[in-house]
PDB file of C-alpha atoms in Angstrom:
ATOM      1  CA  UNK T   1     -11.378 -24.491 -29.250  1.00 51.00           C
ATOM      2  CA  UNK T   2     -14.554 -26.061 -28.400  1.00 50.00           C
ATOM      3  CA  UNK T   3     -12.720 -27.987 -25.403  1.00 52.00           C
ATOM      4  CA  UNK T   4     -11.701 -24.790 -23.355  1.00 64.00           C
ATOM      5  CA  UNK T   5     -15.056 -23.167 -24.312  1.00 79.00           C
ATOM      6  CA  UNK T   6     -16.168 -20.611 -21.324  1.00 85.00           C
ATOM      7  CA  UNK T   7     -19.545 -20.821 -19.700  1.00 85.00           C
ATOM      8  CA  UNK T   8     -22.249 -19.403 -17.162  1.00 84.00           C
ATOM      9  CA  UNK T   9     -20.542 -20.958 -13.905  1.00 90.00           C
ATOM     10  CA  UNK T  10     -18.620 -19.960 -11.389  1.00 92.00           C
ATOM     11  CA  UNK T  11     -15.980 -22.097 -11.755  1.00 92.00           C
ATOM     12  CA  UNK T  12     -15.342 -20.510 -15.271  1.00 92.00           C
ATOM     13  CA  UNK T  13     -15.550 -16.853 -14.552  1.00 94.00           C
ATOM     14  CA  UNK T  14     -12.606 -17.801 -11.504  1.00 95.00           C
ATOM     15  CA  UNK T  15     -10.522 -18.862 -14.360  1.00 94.00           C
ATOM     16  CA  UNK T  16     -11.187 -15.459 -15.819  1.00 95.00           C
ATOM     17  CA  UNK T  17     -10.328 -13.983 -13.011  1.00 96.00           C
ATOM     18  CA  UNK T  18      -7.615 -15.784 -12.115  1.00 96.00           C
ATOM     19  CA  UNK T  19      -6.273 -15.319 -16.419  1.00 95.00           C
ATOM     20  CA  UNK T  20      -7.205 -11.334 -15.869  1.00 95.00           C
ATOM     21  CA  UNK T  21      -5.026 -11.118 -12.384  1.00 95.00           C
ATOM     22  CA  UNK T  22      -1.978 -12.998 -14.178  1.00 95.00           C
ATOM     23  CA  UNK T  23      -2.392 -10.996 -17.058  1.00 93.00           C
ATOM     24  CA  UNK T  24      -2.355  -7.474 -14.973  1.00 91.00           C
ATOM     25  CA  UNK T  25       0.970  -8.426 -13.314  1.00 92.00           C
ATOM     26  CA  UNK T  26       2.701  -9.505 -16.406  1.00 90.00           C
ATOM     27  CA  UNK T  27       1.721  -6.307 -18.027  1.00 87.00           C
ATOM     28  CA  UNK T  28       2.837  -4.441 -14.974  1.00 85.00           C
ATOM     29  CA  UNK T  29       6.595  -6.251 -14.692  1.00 86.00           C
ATOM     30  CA  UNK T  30       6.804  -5.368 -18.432  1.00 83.00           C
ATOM     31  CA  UNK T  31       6.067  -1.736 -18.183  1.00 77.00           C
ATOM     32  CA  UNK T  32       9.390  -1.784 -15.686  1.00 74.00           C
ATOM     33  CA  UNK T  33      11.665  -2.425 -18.743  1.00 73.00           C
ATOM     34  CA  UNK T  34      12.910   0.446 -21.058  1.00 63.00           C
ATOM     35  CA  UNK T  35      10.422   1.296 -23.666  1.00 60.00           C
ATOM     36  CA  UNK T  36      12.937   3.787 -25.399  1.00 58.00           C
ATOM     37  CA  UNK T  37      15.068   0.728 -27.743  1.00 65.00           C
ATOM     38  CA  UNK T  38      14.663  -0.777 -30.622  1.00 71.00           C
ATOM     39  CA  UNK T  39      12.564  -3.496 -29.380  1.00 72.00           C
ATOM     40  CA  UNK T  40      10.061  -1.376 -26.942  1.00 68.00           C
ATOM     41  CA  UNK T  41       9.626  -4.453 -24.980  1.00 70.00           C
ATOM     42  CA  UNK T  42       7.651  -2.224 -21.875  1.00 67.00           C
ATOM     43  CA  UNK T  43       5.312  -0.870 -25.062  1.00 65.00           C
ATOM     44  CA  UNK T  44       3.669  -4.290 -25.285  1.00 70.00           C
ATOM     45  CA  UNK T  45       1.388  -3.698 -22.272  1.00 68.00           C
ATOM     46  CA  UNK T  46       0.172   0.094 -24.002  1.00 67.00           C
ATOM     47  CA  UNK T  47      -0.463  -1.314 -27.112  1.00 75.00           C
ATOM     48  CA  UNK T  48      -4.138  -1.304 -28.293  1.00 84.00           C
ATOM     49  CA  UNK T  49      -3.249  -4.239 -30.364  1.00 88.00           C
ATOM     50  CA  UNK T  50      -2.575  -6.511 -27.601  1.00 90.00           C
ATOM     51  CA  UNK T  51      -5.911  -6.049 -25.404  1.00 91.00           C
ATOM     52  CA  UNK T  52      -8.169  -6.391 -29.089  1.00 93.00           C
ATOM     53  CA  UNK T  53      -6.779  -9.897 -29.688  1.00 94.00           C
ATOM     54  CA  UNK T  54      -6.968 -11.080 -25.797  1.00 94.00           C
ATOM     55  CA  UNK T  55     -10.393  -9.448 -24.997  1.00 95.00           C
ATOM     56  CA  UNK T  56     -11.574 -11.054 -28.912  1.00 96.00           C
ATOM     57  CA  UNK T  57     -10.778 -14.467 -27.764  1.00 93.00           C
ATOM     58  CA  UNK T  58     -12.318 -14.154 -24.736  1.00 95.00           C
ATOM     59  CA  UNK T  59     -15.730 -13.094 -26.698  1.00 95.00           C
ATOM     60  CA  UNK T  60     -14.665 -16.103 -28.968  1.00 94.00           C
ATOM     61  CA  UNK T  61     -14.790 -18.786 -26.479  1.00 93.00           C
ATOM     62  CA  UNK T  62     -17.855 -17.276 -24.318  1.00 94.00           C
ATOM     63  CA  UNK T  63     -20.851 -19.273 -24.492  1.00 91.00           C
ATOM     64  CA  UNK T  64     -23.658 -16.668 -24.566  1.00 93.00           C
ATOM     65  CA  UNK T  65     -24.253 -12.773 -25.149  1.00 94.00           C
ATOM     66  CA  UNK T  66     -24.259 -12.350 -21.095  1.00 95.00           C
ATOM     67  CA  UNK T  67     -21.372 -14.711 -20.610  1.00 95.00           C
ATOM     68  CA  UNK T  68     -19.270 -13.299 -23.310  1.00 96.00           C
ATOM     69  CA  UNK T  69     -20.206  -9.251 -21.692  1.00 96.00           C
ATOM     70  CA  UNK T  70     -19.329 -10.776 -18.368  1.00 96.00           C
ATOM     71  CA  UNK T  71     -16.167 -12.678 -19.598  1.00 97.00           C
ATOM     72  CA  UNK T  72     -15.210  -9.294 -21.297  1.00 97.00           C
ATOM     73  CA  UNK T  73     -15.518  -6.796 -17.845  1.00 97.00           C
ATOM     74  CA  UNK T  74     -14.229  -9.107 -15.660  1.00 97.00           C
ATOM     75  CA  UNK T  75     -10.537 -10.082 -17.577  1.00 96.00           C
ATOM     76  CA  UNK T  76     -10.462  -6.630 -18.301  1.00 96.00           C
ATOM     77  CA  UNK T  77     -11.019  -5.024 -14.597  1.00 96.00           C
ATOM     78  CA  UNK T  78      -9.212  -7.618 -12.890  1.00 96.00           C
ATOM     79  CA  UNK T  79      -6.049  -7.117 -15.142  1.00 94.00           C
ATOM     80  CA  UNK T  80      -6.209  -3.552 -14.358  1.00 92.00           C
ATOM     81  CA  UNK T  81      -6.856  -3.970 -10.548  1.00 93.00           C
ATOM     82  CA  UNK T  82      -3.683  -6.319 -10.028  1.00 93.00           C
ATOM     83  CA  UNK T  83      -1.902  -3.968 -12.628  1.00 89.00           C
ATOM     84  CA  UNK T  84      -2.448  -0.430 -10.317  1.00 87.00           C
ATOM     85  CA  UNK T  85      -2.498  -3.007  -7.394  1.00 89.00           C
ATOM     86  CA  UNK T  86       1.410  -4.469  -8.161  1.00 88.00           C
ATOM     87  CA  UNK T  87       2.220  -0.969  -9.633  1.00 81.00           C
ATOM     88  CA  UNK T  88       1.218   0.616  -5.664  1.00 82.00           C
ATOM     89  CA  UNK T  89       3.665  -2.426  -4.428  1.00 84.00           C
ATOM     90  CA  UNK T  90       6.433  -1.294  -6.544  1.00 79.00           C
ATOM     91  CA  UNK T  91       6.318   2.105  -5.136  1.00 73.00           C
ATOM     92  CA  UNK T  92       6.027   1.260  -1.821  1.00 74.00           C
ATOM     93  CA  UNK T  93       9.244  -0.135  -1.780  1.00 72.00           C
ATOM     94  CA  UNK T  94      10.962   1.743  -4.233  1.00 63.00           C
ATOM     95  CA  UNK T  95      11.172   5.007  -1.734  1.00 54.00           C
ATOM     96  CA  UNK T  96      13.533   6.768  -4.323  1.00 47.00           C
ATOM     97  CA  UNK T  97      10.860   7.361  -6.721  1.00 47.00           C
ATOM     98  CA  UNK T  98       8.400  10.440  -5.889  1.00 42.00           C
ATOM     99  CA  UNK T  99       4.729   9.393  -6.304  1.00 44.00           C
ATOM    100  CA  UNK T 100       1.327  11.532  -5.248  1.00 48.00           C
ATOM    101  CA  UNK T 101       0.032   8.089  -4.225  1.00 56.00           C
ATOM    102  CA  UNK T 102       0.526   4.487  -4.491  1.00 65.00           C
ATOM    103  CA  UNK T 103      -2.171   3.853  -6.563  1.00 71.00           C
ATOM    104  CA  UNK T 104      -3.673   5.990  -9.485  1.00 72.00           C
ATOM    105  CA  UNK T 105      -6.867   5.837  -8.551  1.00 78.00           C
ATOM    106  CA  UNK T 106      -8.206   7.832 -11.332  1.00 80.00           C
ATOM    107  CA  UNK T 107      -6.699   5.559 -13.687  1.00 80.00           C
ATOM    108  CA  UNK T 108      -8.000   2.530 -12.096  1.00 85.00           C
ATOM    109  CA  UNK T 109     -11.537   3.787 -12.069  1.00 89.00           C
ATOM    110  CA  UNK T 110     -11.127   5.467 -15.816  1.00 89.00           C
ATOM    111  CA  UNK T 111     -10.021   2.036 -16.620  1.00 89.00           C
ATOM    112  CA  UNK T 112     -12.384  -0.045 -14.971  1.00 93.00           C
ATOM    113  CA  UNK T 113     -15.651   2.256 -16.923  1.00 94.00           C
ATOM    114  CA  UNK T 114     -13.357   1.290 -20.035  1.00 93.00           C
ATOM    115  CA  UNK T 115     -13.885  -2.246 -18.863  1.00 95.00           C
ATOM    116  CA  UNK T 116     -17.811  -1.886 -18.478  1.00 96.00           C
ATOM    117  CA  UNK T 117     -18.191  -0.381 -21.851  1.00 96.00           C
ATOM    118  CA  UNK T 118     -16.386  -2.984 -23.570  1.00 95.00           C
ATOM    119  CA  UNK T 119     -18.424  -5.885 -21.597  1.00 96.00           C
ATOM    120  CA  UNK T 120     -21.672  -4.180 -23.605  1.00 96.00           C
ATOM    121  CA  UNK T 121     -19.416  -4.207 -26.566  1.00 96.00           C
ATOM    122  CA  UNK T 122     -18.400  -7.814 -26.167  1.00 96.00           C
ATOM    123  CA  UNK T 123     -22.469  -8.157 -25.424  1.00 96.00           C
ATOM    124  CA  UNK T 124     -23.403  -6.862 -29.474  1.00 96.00           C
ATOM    125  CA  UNK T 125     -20.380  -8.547 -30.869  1.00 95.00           C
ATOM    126  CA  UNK T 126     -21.355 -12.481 -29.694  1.00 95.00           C
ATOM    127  CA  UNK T 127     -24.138 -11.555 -32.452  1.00 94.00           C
ATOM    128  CA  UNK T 128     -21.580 -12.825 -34.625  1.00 93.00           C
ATOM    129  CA  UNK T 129     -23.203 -16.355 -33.962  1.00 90.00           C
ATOM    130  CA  UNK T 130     -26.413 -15.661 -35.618  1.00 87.00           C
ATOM    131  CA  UNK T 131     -24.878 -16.537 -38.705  1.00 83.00           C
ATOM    132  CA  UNK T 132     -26.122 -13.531 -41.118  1.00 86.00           C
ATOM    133  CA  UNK T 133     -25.155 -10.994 -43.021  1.00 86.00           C
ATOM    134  CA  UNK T 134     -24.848  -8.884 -39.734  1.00 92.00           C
ATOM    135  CA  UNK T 135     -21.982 -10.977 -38.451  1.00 93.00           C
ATOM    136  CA  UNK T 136     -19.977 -10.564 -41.502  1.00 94.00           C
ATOM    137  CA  UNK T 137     -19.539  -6.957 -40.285  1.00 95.00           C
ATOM    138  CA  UNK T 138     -19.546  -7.996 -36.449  1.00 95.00           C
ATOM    139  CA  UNK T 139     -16.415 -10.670 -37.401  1.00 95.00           C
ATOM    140  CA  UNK T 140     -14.464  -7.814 -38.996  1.00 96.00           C
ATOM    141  CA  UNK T 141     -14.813  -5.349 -36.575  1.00 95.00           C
ATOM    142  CA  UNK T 142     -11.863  -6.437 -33.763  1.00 96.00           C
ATOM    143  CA  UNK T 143      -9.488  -7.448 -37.372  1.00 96.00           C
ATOM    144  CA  UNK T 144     -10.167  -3.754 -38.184  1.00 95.00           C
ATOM    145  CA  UNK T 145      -9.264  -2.083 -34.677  1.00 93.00           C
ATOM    146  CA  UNK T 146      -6.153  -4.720 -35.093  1.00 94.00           C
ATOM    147  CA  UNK T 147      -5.162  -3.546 -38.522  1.00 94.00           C
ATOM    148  CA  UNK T 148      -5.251   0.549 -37.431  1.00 92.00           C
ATOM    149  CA  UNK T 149      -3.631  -0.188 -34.763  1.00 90.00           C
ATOM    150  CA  UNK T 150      -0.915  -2.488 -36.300  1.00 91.00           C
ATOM    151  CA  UNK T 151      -0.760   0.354 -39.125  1.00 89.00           C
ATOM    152  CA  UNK T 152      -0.113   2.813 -36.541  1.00 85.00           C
ATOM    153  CA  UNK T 153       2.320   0.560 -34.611  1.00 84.00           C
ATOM    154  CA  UNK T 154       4.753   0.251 -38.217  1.00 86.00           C
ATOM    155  CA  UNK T 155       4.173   3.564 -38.665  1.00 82.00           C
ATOM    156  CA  UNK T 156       5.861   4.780 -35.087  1.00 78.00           C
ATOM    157  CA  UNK T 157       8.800   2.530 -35.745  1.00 80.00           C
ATOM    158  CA  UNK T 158       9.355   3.966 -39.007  1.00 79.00           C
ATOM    159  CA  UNK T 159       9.715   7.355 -37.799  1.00 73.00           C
ATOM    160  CA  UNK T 160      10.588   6.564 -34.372  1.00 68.00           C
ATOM    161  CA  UNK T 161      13.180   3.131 -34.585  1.00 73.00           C
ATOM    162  CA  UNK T 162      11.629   2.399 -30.891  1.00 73.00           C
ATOM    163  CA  UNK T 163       8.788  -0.382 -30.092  1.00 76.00           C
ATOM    164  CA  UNK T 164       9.421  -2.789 -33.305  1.00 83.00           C
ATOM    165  CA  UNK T 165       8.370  -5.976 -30.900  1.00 84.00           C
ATOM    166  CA  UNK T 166       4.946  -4.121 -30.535  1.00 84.00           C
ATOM    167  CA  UNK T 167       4.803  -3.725 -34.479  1.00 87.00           C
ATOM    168  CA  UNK T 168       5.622  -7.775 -35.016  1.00 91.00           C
ATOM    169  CA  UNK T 169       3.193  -8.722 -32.333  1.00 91.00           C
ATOM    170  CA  UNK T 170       0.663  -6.287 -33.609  1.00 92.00           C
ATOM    171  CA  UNK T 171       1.692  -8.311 -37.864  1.00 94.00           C
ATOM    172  CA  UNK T 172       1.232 -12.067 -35.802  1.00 94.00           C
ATOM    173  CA  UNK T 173      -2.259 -10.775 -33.754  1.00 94.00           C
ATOM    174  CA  UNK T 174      -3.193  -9.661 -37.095  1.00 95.00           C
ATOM    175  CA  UNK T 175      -3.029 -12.683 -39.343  1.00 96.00           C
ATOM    176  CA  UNK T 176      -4.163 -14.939 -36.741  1.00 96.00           C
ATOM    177  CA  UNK T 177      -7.366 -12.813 -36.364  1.00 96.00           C
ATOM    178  CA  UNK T 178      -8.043 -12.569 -39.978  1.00 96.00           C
ATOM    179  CA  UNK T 179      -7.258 -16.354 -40.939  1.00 95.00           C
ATOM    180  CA  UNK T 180      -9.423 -17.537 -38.564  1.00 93.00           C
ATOM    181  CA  UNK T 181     -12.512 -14.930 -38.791  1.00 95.00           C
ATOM    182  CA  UNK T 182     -12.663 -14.797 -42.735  1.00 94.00           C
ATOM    183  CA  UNK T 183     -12.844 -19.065 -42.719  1.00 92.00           C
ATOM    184  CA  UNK T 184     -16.451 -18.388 -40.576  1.00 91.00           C
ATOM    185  CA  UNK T 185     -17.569 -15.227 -42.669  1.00 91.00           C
ATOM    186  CA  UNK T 186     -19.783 -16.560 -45.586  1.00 90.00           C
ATOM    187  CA  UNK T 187     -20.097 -13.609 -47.161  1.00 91.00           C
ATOM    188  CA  UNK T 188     -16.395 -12.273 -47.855  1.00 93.00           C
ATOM    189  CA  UNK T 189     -17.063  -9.372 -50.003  1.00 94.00           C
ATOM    190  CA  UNK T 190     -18.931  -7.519 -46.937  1.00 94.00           C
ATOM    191  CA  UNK T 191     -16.513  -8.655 -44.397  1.00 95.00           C
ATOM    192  CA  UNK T 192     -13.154  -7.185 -46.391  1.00 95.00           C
ATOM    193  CA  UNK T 193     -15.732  -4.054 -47.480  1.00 96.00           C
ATOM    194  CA  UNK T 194     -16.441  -3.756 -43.598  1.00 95.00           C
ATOM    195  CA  UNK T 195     -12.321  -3.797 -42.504  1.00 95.00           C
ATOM    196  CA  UNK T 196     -11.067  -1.816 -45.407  1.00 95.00           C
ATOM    197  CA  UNK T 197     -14.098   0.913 -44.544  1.00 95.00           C
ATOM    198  CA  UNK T 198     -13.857   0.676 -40.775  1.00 93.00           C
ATOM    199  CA  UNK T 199      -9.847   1.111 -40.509  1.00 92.00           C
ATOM    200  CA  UNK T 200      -9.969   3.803 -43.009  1.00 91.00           C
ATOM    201  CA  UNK T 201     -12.339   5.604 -41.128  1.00 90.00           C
ATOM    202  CA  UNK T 202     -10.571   4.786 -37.786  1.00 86.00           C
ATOM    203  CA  UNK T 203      -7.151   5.861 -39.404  1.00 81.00           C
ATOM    204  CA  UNK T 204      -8.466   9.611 -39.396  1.00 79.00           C
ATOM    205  CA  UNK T 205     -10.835  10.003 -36.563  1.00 75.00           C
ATOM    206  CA  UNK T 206     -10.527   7.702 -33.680  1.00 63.00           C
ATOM    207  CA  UNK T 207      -6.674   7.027 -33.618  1.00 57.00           C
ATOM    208  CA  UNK T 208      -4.016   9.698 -34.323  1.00 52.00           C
ATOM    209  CA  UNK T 209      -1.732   9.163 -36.943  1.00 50.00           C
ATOM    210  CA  UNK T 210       1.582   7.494 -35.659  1.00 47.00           C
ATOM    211  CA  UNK T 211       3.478  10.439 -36.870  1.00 46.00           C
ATOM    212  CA  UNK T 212       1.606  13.030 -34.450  1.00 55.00           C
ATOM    213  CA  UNK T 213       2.863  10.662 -30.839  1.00 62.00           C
ATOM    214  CA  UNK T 214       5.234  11.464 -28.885  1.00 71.00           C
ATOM    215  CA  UNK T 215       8.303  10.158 -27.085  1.00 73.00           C
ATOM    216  CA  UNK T 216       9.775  11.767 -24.081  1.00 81.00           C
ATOM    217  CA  UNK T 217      12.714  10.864 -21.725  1.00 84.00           C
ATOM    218  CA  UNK T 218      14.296  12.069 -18.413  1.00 89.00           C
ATOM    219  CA  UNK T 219      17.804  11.518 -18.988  1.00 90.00           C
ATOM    220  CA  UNK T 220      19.949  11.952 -15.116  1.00 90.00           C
ATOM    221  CA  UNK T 221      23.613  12.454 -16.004  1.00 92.00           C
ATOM    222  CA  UNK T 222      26.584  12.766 -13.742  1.00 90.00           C
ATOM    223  CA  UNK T 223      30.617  14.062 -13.912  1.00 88.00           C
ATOM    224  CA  UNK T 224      32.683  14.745 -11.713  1.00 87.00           C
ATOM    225  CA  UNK T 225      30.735  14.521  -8.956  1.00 86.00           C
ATOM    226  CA  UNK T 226      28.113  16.955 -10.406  1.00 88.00           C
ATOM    227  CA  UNK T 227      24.485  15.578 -11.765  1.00 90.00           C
ATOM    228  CA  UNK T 228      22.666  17.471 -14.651  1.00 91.00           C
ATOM    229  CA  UNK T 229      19.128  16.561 -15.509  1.00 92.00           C
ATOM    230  CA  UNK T 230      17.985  16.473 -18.936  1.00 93.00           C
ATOM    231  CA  UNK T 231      14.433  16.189 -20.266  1.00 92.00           C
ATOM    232  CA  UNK T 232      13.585  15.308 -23.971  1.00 89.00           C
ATOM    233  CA  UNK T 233       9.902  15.284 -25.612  1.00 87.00           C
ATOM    234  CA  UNK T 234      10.667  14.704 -29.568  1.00 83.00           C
ATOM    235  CA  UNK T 235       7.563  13.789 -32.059  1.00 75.00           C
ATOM    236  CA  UNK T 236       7.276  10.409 -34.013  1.00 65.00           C
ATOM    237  CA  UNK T 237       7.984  12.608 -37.013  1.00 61.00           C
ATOM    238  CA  UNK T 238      11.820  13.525 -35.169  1.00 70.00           C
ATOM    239  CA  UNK T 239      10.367  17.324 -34.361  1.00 78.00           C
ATOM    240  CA  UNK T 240      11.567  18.185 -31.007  1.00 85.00           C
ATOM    241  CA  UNK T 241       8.440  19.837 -29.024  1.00 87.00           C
ATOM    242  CA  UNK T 242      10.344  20.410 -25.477  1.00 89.00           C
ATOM    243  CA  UNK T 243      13.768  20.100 -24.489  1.00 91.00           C
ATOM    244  CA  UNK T 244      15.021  21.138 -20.773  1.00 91.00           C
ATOM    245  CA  UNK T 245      19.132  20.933 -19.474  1.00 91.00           C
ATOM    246  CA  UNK T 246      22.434  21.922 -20.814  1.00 90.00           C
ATOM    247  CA  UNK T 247      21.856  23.984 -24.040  1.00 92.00           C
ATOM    248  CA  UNK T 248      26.162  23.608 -24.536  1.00 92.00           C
ATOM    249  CA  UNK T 249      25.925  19.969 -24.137  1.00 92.00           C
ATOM    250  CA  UNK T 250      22.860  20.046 -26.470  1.00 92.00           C
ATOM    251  CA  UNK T 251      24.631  21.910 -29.124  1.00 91.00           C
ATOM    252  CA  UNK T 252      28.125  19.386 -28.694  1.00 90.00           C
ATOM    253  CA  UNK T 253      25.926  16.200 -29.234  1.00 91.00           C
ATOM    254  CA  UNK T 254      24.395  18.364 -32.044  1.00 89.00           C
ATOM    255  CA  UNK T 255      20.577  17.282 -30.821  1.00 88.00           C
ATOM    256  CA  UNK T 256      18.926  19.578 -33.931  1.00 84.00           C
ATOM    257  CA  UNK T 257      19.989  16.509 -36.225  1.00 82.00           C
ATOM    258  CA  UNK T 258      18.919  13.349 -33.587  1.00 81.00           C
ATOM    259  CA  UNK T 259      15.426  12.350 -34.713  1.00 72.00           C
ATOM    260  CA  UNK T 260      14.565   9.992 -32.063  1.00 74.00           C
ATOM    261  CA  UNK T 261      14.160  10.134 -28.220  1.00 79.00           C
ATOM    262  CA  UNK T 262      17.063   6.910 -27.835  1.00 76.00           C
ATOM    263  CA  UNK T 263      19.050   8.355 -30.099  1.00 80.00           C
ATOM    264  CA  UNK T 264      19.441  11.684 -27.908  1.00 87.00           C
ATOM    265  CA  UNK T 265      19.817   9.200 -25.236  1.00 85.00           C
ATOM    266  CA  UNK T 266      22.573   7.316 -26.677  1.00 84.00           C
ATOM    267  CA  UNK T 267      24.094  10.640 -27.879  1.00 88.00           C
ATOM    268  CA  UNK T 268      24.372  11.713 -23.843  1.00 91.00           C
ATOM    269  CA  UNK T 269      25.804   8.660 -23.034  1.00 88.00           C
ATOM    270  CA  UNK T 270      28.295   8.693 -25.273  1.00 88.00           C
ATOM    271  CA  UNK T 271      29.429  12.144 -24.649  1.00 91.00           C
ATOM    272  CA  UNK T 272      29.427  11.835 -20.633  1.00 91.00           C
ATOM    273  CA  UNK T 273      31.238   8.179 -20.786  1.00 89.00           C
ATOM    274  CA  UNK T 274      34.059   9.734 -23.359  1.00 89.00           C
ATOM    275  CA  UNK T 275      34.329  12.276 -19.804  1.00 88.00           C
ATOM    276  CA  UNK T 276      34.621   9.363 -17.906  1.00 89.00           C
ATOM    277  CA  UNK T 277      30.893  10.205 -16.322  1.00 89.00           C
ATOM    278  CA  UNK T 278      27.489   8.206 -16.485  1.00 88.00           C
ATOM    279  CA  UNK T 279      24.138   8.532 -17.612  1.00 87.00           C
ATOM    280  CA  UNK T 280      20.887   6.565 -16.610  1.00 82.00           C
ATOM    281  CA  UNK T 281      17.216   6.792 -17.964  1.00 77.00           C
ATOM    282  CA  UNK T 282      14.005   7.916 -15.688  1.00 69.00           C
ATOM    283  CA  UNK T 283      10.896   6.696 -16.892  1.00 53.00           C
TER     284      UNK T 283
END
């Protein structure tokens, strides 16, 4: 670790950069693929998880309180700068797909004041050098954000059978975090007091409960030559909160008993293939 340790030059806040940019488009080229299966491979990018174990090695291997804040903001707003930046590409050549602009703007700039708020975070939690009783509860505050969010991740596939890949990332970012925070925390009792508090308290205020997302779906199906548009928005919990197309078709793939956005999908599919029509997903 000590080896790739990042400091107050130039030449180490380009690699930054240049980790944040390559970051943003991988993120970006993920959130093309279906997040609506099993695995949820596109749900990677949106996962809380993800972005707490990055951004916590970056604080990790930052040499200082200011290196560590600037570390932090610039990963952080360069990812999401080549992320609305590719995103803008896409759409420009993808003519089919209706877009108010190229770029979202107003979630690049939302994004970016995210970014600047946790550089001051990042700022407080290098603190965790000082070697006190304080750091104890610094060192378990990203494995607590981890852990609600890795709750919450198990708890949408449970109810939802979509984004398991998120979950087993969420398990792997976990136990790394913990193993190697709670071998520098010398005073264990306040660092598991400080996770188990934290996430409990996170659990019910900060995050919603897993149960209480949603899942929606524009499903575009076609037969004979005629195209019907569907439109599904079902609850983690399998309640259906909107539903727009074909009530007949609705009641033939009997969608009152479907508890999951994929499995309405597959449902469609199946009934307009057995027709000898198609259906295709719109995110």
């Amino acid at each position: 670790m000590e080896k790739i340790k990042l400091q107050d030059t130039k030449k180490s806040y380009i690699k930054v950069i240049v980790f944040g940019i390559i970051i943003g488009i991988i993120t970006e080229l993920v959130n093309l693929l279906p997040n609506n299966d099993v695995l949820g491979v596109s749900s990677i990018a949106g996962t809380f998880g993800f972005w707490i174990f990055t951004t916590t090695f970056i604080i990790y291997l930052s040499g200082s309180n200011k290196n560590a804040m600037f570390n932090t903001f610039l990963y952080l707003a360069t990812m999401c700068c080549s992320f609305y930046l590719l995103q803008g590409m896409i759409k420009f050549f993808t003519p089919n797909i209706t877009v108010d602009g190229l770029i979202e703007w107003s979630h690049l700039f939302f994004w970016i004041f995210i970014s600047i708020i946790c550089g001051i975070i990042a700022y407080i939690l290098y603190y965790w050098n000082k070697n006190n009783d304080f750091s104890n509860f610094l060192y378990a505050l990203p494995i607590a954000g981890m852990l609600i969010d890795t709750i919450n991740n198990c708890f949408k596939f449970y109810y939802s059978h979509t984004q398991l890949l998120g979950a087993i990332l969420d398990v792997i970012f976990l136990i790394i975090m913990f193993c190697l925070f709670i071998k520098k925390s010398d005073k264990k009792i306040i660092f598991i007091m400080t996770i188990i508090v934290v996430t409990i308290i996170g659990n019910f205020t900060i995050f919603p409960k897993s149960h209480n997302l949603t899942t929606e779906a524009t499903i575009v199906c076609e037969l004979n030559g005629e195209e019907e548009t569907f439109y599904i928005k079902i609850k983690d919990d399998g309640e259906i909160l909107e539903r727009k197309g074909d009530e007949k078709i609705y009641k033939e793939i009997k969608i009152d008993s479907l508890k999951s956005v994929p499995e309405v999908v597959h449902a469609l599919q199946d009934y307009y293939e057995e027709k000898g029509g198609s259906c295709s997903t719109r995110k």
